[in-house]
Structures are given as C-alpha cells and as structure tokens.
XYZ file of C-alpha atoms in Angstrom:
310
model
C 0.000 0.000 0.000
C 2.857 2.299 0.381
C 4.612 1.341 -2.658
C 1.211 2.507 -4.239
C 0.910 5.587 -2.634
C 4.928 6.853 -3.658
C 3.440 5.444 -6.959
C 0.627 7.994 -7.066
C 2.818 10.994 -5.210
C 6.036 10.830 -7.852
C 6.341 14.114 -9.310
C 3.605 15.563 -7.357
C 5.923 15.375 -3.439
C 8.988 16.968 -3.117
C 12.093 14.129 -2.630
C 12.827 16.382 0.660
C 16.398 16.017 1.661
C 17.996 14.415 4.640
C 20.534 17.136 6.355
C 23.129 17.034 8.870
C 25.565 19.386 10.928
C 29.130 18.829 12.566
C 27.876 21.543 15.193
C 24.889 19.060 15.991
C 26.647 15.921 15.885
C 29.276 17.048 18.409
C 25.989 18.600 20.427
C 24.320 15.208 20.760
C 27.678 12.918 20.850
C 26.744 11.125 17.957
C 25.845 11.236 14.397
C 22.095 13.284 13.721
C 20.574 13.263 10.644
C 17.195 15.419 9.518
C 14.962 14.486 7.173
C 13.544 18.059 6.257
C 9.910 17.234 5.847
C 9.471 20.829 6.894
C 9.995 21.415 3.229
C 7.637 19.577 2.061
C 4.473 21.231 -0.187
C 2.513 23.404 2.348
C 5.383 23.203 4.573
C 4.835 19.586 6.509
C 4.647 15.698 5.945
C 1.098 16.345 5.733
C 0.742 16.925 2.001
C 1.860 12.909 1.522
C -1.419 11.652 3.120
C -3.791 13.957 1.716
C -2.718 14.103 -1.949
C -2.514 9.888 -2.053
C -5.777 9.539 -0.114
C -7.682 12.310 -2.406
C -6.244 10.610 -5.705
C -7.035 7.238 -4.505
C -10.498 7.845 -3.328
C -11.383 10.576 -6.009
C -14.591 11.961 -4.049
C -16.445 14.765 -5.072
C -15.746 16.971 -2.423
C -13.512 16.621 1.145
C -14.086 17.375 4.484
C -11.100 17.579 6.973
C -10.200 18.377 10.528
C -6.883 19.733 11.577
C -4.993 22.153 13.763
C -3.036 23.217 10.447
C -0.918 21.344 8.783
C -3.618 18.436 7.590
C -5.384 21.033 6.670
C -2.926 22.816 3.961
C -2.487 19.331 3.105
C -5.788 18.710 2.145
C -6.878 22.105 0.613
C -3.791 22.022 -1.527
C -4.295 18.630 -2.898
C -7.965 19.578 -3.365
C -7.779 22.458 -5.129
C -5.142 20.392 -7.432
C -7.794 18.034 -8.208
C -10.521 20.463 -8.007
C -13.221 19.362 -5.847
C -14.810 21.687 -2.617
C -12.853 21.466 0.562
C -14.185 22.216 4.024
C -11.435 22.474 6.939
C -12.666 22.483 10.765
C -9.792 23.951 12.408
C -9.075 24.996 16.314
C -9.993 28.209 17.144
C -6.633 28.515 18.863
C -4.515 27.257 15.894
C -1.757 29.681 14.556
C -3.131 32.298 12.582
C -0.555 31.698 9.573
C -1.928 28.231 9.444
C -6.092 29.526 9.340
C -4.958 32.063 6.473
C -3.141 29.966 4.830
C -5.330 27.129 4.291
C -8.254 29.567 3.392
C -5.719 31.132 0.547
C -5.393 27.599 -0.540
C -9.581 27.743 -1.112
C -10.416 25.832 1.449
C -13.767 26.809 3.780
C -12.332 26.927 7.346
C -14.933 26.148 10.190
C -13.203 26.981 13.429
C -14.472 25.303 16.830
C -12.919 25.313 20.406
C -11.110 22.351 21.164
C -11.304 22.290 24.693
C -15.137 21.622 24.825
C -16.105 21.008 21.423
C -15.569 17.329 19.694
C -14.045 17.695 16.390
C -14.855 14.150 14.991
C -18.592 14.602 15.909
C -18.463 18.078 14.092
C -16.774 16.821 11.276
C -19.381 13.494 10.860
C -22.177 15.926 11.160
C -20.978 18.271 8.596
C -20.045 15.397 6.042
C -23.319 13.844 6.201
C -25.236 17.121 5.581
C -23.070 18.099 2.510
C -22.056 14.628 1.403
C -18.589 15.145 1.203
C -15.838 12.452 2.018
C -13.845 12.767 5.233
C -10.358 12.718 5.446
C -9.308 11.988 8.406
C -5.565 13.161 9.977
C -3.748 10.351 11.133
C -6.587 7.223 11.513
C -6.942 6.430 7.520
C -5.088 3.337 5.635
C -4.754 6.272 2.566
C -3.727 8.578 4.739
C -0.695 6.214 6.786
C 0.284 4.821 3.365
C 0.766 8.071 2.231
C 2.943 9.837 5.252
C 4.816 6.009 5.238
C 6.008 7.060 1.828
C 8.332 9.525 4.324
C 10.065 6.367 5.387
C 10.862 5.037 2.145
C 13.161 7.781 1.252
C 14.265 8.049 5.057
C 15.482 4.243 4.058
C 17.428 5.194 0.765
C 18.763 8.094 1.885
C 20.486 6.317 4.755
C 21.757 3.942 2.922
C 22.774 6.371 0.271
C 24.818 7.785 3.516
C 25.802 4.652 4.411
C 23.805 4.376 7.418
C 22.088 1.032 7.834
C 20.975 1.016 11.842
C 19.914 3.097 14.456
C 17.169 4.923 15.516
C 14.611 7.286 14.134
C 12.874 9.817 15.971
C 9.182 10.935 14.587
C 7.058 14.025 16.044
C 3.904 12.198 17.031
C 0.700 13.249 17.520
C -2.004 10.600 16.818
C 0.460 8.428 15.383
C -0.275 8.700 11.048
C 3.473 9.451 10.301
C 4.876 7.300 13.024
C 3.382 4.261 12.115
C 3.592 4.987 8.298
C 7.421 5.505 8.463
C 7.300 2.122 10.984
C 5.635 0.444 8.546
C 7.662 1.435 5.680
C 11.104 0.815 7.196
C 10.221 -2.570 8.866
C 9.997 -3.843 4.557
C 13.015 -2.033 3.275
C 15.204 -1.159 6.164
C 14.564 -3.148 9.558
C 17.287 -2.657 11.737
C 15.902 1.377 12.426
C 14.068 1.381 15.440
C 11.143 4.209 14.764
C 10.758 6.035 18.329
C 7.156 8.610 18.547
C 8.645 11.901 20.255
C 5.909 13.937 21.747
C 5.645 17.050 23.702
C 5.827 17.174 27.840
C 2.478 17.069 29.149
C 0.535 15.797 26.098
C 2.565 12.433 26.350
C -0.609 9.831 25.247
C 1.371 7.598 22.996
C 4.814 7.034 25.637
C 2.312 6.522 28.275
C 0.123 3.863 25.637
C 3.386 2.187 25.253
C 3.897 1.959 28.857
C 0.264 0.995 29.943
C 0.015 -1.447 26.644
C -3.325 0.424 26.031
C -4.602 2.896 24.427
C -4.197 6.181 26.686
C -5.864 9.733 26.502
C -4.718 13.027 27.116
C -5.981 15.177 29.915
C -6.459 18.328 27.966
C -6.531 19.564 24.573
C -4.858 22.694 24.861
C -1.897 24.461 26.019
C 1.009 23.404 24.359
C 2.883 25.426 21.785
C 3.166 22.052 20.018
C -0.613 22.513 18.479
C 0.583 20.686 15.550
C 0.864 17.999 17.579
C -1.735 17.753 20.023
C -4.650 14.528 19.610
C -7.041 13.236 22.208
C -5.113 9.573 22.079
C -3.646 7.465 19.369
C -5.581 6.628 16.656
C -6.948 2.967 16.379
C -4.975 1.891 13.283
C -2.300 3.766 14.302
C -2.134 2.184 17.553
C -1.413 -1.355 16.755
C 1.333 -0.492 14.284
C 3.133 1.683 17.217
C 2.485 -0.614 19.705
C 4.153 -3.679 17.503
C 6.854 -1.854 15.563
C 8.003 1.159 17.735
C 10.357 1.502 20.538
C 9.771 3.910 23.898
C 8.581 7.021 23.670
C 10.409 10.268 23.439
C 9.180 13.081 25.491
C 10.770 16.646 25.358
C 10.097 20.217 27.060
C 8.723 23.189 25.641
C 11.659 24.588 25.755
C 13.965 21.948 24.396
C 11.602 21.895 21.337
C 12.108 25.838 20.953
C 15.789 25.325 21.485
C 15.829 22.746 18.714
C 13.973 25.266 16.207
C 16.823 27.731 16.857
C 19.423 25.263 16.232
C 17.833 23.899 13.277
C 17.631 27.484 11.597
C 21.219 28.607 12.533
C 23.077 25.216 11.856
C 20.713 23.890 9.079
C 18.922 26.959 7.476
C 15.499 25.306 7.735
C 12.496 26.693 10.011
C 10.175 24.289 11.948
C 7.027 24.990 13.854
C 7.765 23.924 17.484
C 5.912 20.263 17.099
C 7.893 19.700 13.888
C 11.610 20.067 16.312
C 10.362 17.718 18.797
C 12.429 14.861 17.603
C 15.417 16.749 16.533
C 14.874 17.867 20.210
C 14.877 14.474 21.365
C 17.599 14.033 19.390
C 19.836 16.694 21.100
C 18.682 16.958 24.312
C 17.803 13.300 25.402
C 20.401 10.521 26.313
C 21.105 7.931 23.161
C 23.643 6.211 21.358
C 24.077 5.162 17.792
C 23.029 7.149 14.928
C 19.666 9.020 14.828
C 17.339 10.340 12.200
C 15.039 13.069 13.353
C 12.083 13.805 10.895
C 11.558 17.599 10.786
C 7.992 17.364 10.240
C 6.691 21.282 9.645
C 7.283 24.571 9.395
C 4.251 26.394 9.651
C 5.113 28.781 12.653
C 3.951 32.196 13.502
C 7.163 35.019 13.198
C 6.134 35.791 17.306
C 6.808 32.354 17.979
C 9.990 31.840 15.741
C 11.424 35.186 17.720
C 10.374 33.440 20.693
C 12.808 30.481 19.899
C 15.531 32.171 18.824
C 15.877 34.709 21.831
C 16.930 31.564 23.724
C-alpha cells in the first residue's frame, strides 16, 4: 500500500532532503541526521497523506479536521484536483496556518477544542453536505501516504551509508509514526522508529507503557498545536504498539531550542511540534546514529522570535 501511494505521489511530493551538521553531531555525541519534511508542499509531511488519499479515493468533495498542517495538506491537494474542501480547524490554531489554508480555497470552520468534539463536528458536517472525510492520522490512505516519508528516510540512509539506528518521529495521533514504521520494517529493519511527543501531552509514551490505548488530559496548552490529539488513533495504535520503541518526550523549551538550532546550523524553520524529535535528538540521552524527521514549518514570526531569543 505504500509502494502505491509513492506510486501515485512521484512528481507531485517533493524528494525532501535528509541534512546534517558537525555543530549538531558534536551537540548530541553522535551522528544526527534530519529528514527536512518541513519542506515539504505546504510546509509539513502532511501533504503525503492527503494528496494519495484524495487521488485514490477521487470523491467529489472533502471534508477535513486539523490544527493546520492536515489542513494545507488537504486544501492544496484539493484544489489540485478540483473538488470543494471544508477544513474544521481549532480556534486557537496559529493564525498563519487559518490564512493559509483559506488562501489555498479551502472553507475553514473553526471550533474550540477544549469543549467542542471535532470528529462529531466533522461526521455531522459530512453527512449534511455529502462530502468524504479525510481523516488526519486514523486512515489506511492517509498512513500509506505519510509512510512514503520512510521510504526515502530508508534510501537516503543507505545512500549515507547508514544502515541502523534509531529514528525519531514528532507524534501526535500516530499517522506518520506508524507509516514511516511500517515502511522501514519492509526495506530497512534494523531502524528502530521512536514517537517523540511534547511534555504534558505524552498519550502515545504513556500507551506504550500501559500497553493500552491512553488519553490526554487536555486539549490545549502546548505550543506544540501541531501535535496535540485526544489519544492514538486505532490503526495507528497497533502499528506503534508492535513496531516502535519507547517514547520520546521533550520540554517546551527543548523543542524551541531545537527550532533555533535547526535554523542557525541547518537553514530550515520548523514549527515547534515539527523540532520535537530533533529535540529528542539533542537533548535526550542515546547512542548510535539518529534520524530526526523535521515534520513542519508552519510557525507564527512571534513564535519563531520566541525560539531564537533563547
């Protein structure tokens, strides 16, 4: 299912490139690598999922709900295929991600996430309007797609001469994580895919520890909105629980420490849930070679400031 969906994304995903520093690798004591999803169309992973569940599904019109980046994601590869696209979005998200996925043509429908329920608003609305939902991490389309991340995360290693180790994925409920799992248990097993996830907002380390399903407390508060889910998602779940090793779990501050690093020493941006790997990455004890996924770079200029005052 992934080889399909790289199948249907050639020449419409960017081949994003796979980076590295001397500063960072003496920084972490060993060998860092970044795959720079962050440059991906719309600026995160996201793009991947939408476009190969949109051209594999071909519905007459999308519905989609999403904090930001999904959302792009979705409106872009809509409006390249040309059907409707509504986007429910978090009244809270970051206002460069609500502009920009209404410049993409996309209605936005914003709702509060700390007492509203975003899957019952977005089965209500596709049911009136009959449009197909596309959901942001819990769809086969949608994992195949964001796994397609992990086949290039495997040739590019390889390609480096890299072979083992471990890569670290921002995870929120768990679509890219157990996509790039998936993909690199067929064509390069001996990574270990660890989900790295924001302090506080720790569902999936704490699933892995329970060996259940776990939710999170809140829904808001983090500057990692990109980021933030109720729980895993139930396909997503399995995979993580079967393929991944522990959880990584990093401060607010590491992950705004890691978006300064990453623009001074790599000349990428990232949105402060798209540096929580390469945070875990720096910041957390580890041996062996590590590939951090970059995963977005939609961030507000207040909050990029923010990060590089550090």
């Amino acid at each position: 299912m992934i080889d399909a969906a790289a199948a249907r994304l050639a020449g419409r995903a960017q081949y994003t490139p796979m980076l590295s520093s001397p500063f960072l690798d003496d920084l972490a004591g060993r060998r860092v690598l970044v795959k720079a999803e962050c440059l991906q169309h719309t600026g995160s992973f996201k793009f991947r999922g939408a476009w190969n569940a949109l051209s594999a599904l071909k519905p007459a019109g999308v519905i989609a709900f999403s904090s930001g980046n999904h959302a792009q994601g979705v409106a872009l590869s809509a409006r390249m295929i040309g059907v409707p696209a509504v986007i429910i979005m978090p009244s809270d998200a970051p206002a460069i991600k609500i502009d920009n996925t209404r410049a993409l043509g996309a209605e936005v429908v914003l709702y509060d996430r700390a007492t509203e329920d975003r899957d019952e608003i977005g089965d209500r609305l596709a049911a009136a309007r009959g449009l197909t939902l596309i959901k942001p991490f819990d769809m086969a389309e949608v994992i195949a797609g964001q796994g397609t991340t992990g086949l290039e995360i495997a040739q590019q290693a390889a390609d480096l001469g890299v072979t083992s180790g471990q890569v670290y994925v921002p995870c929120g409920g768990g679509g890219l994580t157990s996509g790039v799992a998936l993909a690199l248990e067929a064509r390069a097993p001996d990574f270990v895919v660890h989900p790295c996830e924001p302090e506080g907002f720790d569902d999936v380390a704490r699933s892995q520890a329970a060996g259940s399903i776990q939710r999170n407390s809140r829904m808001s508060g983090s500057i990692c909105d990109a980021i933030i889910t109720p729980q895993p998602g139930y396909l997503t779940w399995p995979i993580i629980e079967r393929l991944c090793g522990a959880g990584q779990v990093v401060t607010e501050e590491q992950a705004l420490k890691a978006m300064a690093l990453a623009h001074d020493r790599l000349k990428i941006v990232l949105e402060p849930g798209g540096a929580v790997a390469l945070a875990a990455a720096l910041f957390l004890p580890g041996e062996g070679p590590v590939i951090a996924v970059a995963s977005g770079g939609n961030v507000d200029r207040a909050m990029m400031a923010r990060a590089l005052a550090l």
